[in-house]
Short mmCIF file of C-alpha atoms in Angstrom, two decimals:
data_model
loop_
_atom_site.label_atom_id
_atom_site.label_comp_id
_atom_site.label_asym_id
_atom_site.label_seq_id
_atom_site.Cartn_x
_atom_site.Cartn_y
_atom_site.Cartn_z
CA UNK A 1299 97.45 146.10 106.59
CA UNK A 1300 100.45 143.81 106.27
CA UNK A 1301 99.99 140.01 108.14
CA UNK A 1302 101.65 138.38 109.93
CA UNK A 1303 103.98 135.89 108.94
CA UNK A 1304 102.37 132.05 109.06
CA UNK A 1305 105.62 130.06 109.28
CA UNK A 1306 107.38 131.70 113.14
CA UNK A 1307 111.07 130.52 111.44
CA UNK A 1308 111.99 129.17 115.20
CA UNK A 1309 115.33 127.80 114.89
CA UNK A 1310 114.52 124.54 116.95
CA UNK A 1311 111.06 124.08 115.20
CA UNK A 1312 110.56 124.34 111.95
CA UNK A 1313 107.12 123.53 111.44
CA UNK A 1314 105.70 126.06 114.15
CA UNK A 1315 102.93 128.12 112.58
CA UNK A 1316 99.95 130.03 112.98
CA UNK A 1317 96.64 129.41 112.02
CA UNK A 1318 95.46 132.92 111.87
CA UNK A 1319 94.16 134.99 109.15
CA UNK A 1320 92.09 132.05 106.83
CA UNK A 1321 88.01 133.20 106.58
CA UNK A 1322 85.39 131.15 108.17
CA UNK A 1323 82.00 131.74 108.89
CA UNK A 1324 80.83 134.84 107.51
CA UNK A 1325 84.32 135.34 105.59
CA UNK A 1326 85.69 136.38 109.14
CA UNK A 1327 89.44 135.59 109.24
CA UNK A 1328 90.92 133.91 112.36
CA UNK A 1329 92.66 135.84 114.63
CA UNK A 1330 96.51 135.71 114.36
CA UNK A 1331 98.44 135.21 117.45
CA UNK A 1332 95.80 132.68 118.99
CA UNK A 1333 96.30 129.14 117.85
CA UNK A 1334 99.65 127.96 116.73
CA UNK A 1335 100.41 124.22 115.33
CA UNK A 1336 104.46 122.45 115.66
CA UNK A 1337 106.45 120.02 115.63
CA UNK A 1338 108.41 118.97 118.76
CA UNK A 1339 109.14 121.64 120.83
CA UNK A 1340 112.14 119.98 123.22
CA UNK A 1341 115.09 121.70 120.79
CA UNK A 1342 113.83 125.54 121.54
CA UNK A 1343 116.62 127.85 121.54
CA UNK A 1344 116.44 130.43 123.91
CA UNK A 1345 115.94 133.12 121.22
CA UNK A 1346 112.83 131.10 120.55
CA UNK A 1347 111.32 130.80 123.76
CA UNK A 1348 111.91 134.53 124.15
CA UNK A 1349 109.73 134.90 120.69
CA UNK A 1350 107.00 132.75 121.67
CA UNK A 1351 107.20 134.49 125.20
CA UNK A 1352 106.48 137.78 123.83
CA UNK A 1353 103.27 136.08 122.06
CA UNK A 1354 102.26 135.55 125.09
CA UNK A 1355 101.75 131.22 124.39
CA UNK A 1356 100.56 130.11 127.45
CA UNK A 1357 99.32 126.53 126.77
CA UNK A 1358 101.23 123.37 124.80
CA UNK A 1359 99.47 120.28 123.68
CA UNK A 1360 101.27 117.25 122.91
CA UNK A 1361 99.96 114.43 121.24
CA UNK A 1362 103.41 112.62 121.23
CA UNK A 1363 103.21 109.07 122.45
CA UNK A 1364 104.92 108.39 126.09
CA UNK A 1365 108.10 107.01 124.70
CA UNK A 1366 108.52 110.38 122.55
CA UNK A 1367 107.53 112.45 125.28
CA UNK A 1368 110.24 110.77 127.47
CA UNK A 1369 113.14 111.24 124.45
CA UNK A 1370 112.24 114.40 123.97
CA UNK A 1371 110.78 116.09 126.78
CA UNK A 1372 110.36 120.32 127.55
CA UNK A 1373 109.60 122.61 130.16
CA UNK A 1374 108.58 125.97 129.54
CA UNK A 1375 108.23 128.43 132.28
CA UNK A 1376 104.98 129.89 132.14
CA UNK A 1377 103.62 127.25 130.00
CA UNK A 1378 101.28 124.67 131.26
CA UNK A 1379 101.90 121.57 129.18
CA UNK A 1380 98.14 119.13 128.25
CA UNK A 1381 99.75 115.58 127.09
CA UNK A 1382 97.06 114.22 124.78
CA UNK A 1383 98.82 110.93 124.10
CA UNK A 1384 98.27 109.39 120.59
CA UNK A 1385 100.56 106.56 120.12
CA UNK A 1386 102.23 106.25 117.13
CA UNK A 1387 101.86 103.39 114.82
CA UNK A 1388 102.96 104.11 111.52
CA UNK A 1389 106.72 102.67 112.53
CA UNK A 1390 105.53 99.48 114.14
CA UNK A 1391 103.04 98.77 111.19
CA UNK A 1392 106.18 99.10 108.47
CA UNK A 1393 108.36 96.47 110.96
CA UNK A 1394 105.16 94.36 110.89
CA UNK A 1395 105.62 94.36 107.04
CA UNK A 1396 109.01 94.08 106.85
CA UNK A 1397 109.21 91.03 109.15
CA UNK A 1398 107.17 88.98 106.68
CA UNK A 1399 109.61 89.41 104.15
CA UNK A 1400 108.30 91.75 102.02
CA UNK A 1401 110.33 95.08 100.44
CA UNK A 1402 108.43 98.11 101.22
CA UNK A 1403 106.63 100.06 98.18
CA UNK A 1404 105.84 103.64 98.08
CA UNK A 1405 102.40 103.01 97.67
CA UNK A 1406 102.92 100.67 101.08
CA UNK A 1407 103.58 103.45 102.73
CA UNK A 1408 100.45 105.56 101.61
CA UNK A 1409 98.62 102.73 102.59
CA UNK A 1410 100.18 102.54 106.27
CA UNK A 1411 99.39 106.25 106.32
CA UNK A 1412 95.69 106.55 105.25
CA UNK A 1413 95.54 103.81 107.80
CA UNK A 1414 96.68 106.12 110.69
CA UNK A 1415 94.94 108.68 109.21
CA UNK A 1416 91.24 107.08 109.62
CA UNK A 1417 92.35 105.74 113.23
CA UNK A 1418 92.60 109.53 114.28
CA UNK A 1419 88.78 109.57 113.47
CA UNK A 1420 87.59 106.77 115.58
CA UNK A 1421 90.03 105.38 118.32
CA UNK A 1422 91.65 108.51 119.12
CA UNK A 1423 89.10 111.14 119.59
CA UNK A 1424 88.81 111.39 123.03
CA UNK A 1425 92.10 113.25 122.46
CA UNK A 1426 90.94 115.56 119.73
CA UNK A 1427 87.68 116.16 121.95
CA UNK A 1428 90.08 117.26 124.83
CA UNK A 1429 91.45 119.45 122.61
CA UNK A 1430 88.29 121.27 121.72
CA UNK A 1431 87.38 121.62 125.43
CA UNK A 1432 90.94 123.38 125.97
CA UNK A 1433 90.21 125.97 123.13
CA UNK A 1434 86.83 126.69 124.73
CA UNK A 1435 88.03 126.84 127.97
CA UNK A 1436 90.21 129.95 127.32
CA UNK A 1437 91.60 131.52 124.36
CA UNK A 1438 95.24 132.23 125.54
CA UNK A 1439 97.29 131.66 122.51
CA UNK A 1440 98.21 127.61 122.83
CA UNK A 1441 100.09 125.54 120.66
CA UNK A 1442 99.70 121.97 119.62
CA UNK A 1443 102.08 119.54 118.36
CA UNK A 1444 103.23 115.94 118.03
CA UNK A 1445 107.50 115.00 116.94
CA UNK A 1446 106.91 116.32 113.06
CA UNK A 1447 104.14 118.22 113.44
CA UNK A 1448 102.02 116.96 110.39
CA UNK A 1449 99.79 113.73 111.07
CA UNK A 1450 98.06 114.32 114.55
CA UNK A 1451 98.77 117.88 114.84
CA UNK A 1452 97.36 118.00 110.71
CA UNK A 1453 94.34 115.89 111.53
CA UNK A 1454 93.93 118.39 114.42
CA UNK A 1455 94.28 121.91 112.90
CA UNK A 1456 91.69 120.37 109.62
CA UNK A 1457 88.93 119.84 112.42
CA UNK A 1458 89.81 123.43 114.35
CA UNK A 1459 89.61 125.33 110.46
CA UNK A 1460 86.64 123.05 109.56
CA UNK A 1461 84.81 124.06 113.01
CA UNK A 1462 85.87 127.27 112.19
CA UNK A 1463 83.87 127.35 108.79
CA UNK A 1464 87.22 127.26 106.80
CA UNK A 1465 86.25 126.03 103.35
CA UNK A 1466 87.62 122.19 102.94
CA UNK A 1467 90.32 123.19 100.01
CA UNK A 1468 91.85 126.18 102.25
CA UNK A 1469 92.24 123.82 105.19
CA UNK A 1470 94.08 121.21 102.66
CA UNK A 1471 96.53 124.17 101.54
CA UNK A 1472 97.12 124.48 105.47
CA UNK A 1473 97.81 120.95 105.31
CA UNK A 1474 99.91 120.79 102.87
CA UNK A 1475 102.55 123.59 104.04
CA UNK A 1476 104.25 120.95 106.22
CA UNK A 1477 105.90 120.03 102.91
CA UNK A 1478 107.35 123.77 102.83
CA UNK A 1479 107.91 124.16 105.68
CA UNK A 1480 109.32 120.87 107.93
CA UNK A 1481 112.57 119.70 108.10
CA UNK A 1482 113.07 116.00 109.50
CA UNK A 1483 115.83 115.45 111.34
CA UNK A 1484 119.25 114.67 110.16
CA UNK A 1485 120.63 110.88 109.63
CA UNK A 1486 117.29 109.43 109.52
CA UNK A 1487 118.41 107.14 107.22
CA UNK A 1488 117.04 103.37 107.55
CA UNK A 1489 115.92 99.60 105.86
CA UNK A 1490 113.12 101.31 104.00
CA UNK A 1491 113.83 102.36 100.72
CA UNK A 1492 114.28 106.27 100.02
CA UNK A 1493 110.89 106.75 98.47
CA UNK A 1494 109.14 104.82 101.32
CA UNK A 1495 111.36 107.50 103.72
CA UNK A 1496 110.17 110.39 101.44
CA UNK A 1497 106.60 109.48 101.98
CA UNK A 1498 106.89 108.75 105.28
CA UNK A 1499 108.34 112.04 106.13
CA UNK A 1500 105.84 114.45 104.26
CA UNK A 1501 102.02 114.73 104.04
CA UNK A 1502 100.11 114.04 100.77
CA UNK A 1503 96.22 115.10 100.18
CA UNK A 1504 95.60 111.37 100.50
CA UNK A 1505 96.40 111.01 103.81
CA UNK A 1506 94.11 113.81 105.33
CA UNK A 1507 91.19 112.86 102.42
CA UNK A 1508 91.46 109.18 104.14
CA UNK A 1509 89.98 110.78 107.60
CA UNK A 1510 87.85 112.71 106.01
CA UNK A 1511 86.23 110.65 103.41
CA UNK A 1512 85.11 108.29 106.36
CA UNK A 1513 83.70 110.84 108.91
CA UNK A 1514 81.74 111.65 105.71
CA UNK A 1515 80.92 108.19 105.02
CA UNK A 1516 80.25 107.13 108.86
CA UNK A 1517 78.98 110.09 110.43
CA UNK A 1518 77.73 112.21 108.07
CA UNK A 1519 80.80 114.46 107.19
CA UNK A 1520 82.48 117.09 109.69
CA UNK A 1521 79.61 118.94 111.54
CA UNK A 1522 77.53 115.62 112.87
CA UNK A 1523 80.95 114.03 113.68
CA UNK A 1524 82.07 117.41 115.58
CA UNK A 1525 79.12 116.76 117.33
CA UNK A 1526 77.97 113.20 117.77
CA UNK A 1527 82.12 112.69 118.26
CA UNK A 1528 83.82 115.19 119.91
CA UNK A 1529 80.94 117.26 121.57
CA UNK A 1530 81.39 120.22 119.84
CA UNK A 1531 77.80 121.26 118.96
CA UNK A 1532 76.48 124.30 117.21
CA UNK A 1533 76.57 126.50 120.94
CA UNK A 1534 80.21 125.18 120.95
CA UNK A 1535 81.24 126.01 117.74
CA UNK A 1536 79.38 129.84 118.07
CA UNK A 1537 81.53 130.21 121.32
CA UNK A 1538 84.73 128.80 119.40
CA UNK A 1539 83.82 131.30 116.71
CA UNK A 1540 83.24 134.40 119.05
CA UNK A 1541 86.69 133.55 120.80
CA UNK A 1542 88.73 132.88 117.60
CA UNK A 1543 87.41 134.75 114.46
CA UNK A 1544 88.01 138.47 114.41
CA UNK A 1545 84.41 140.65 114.55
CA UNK A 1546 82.40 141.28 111.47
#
């Protein structure tokens, strides 16, 4: 049988995807048409909200920061919208830089990034937690998202596949699509060099290994810190499983 396609091809999102069909525990695959993961979702097209309409998404989580939120707000019908506010910091961290006279590096940015990366581990998940307690709550298909749909929203599909019993190297691949797949806006264009820009704009294996190397190295790696972290114990994770990998 023929899957679905992972990449939706929405024409105002176009790093909306599913997360269905990679094997977790057991080698079950996850169900398609369950969990999506985006970018912003305020430039929808009509077309597209009549797509995702007929996939029945009933729930949107944003991680955008309030000012993002407020440039680029939504309202579905239908939809009921969970703001899980993760400021950004990547931009403000770069200015910092900048204002002591120093020329921004490619390797700069990587830096600022792994940064951000190992803050989603520690000082922002109460959000991820919230976003566990939403997929247990109900397993009407939801989407997640932040503006480019590849830091918060890639920290936060890696702990839903890892939950999941994805194997760490599939969940990177997942990762790693955004680089297929997302297109950043147009005239972005700014005092950081191109290369700074380019890494800025895409995801890298270092950025997503910089979380995870230090839930290893704090908590224990990925189950204890699902746990001890974000409450998701082993009764929470067999529910997770029942609700969002297919039957054996």
């Amino acid at each position: 049988m023929q899957e679905p396609p992972r990449a939706l091809g929405l024409a105002g999102a176009s790093n909306f995807r599913d997360l269905g069909g990679y094997r977790g525990h057991g080698g079950r695959p996850l169900r398609w048409r369950r969990i999506f993961r985006s970018d912003h979702l305020a430039a929808l097209t009509p077309q597209d909200l009549a797509q995702l309409q007929a996939l029945g998404v009933q729930r949107a989580v944003d991680f955008r920061g309030e000012a993002e939120r407020a440039a680029l707000a939504y309202q579905w019908p239908g939809v009921a919208q969970h703001p899980l506010a993760i400021e950004p910091t990547v931009v403000q961290r770069a200015q910092e830089l900048l204002r002591t006279g120093r020329q921004l590096t490619a390797q700069d940015a990587v830096s600022l990034m792994q940064d951000t990366y190992r803050d989603f581990v520690g000082a922002n998940a109460p959000r991820f937690a919230a976003l566990f307690r939403l997929l247990l709550e109900s397993d009407a298909p939801l989407v997640f998202h932040c503006t480019a749909g590849k830091d918060r929203t890639g920290f936060a599909a890696a702990l839903i596949l890892l939950a999941l019993g994805v194997p760490r190297e599939v969940v990177m691949q997942d990762y790693l699509l955004t680089n297929t797949y997302y297109r950043p806006p147009a005239g972005l264009a700014g005092p950081a060099p191109r290369e700074v820009l380019q890494v800025l704009w895409g995801v890298q294996e270092d950025f997503l290994d910089a979380a995870l190397h230090l839930v290893d190295a704090q908590y224990g790696g990925v189950l204890p810190y699902l746990e001890d972290v974000l409450g998701v114990d082993a009764a929470a994770r067999e529910e997770l499983a029942g609700r969002y990998l297919q039957a054996a």
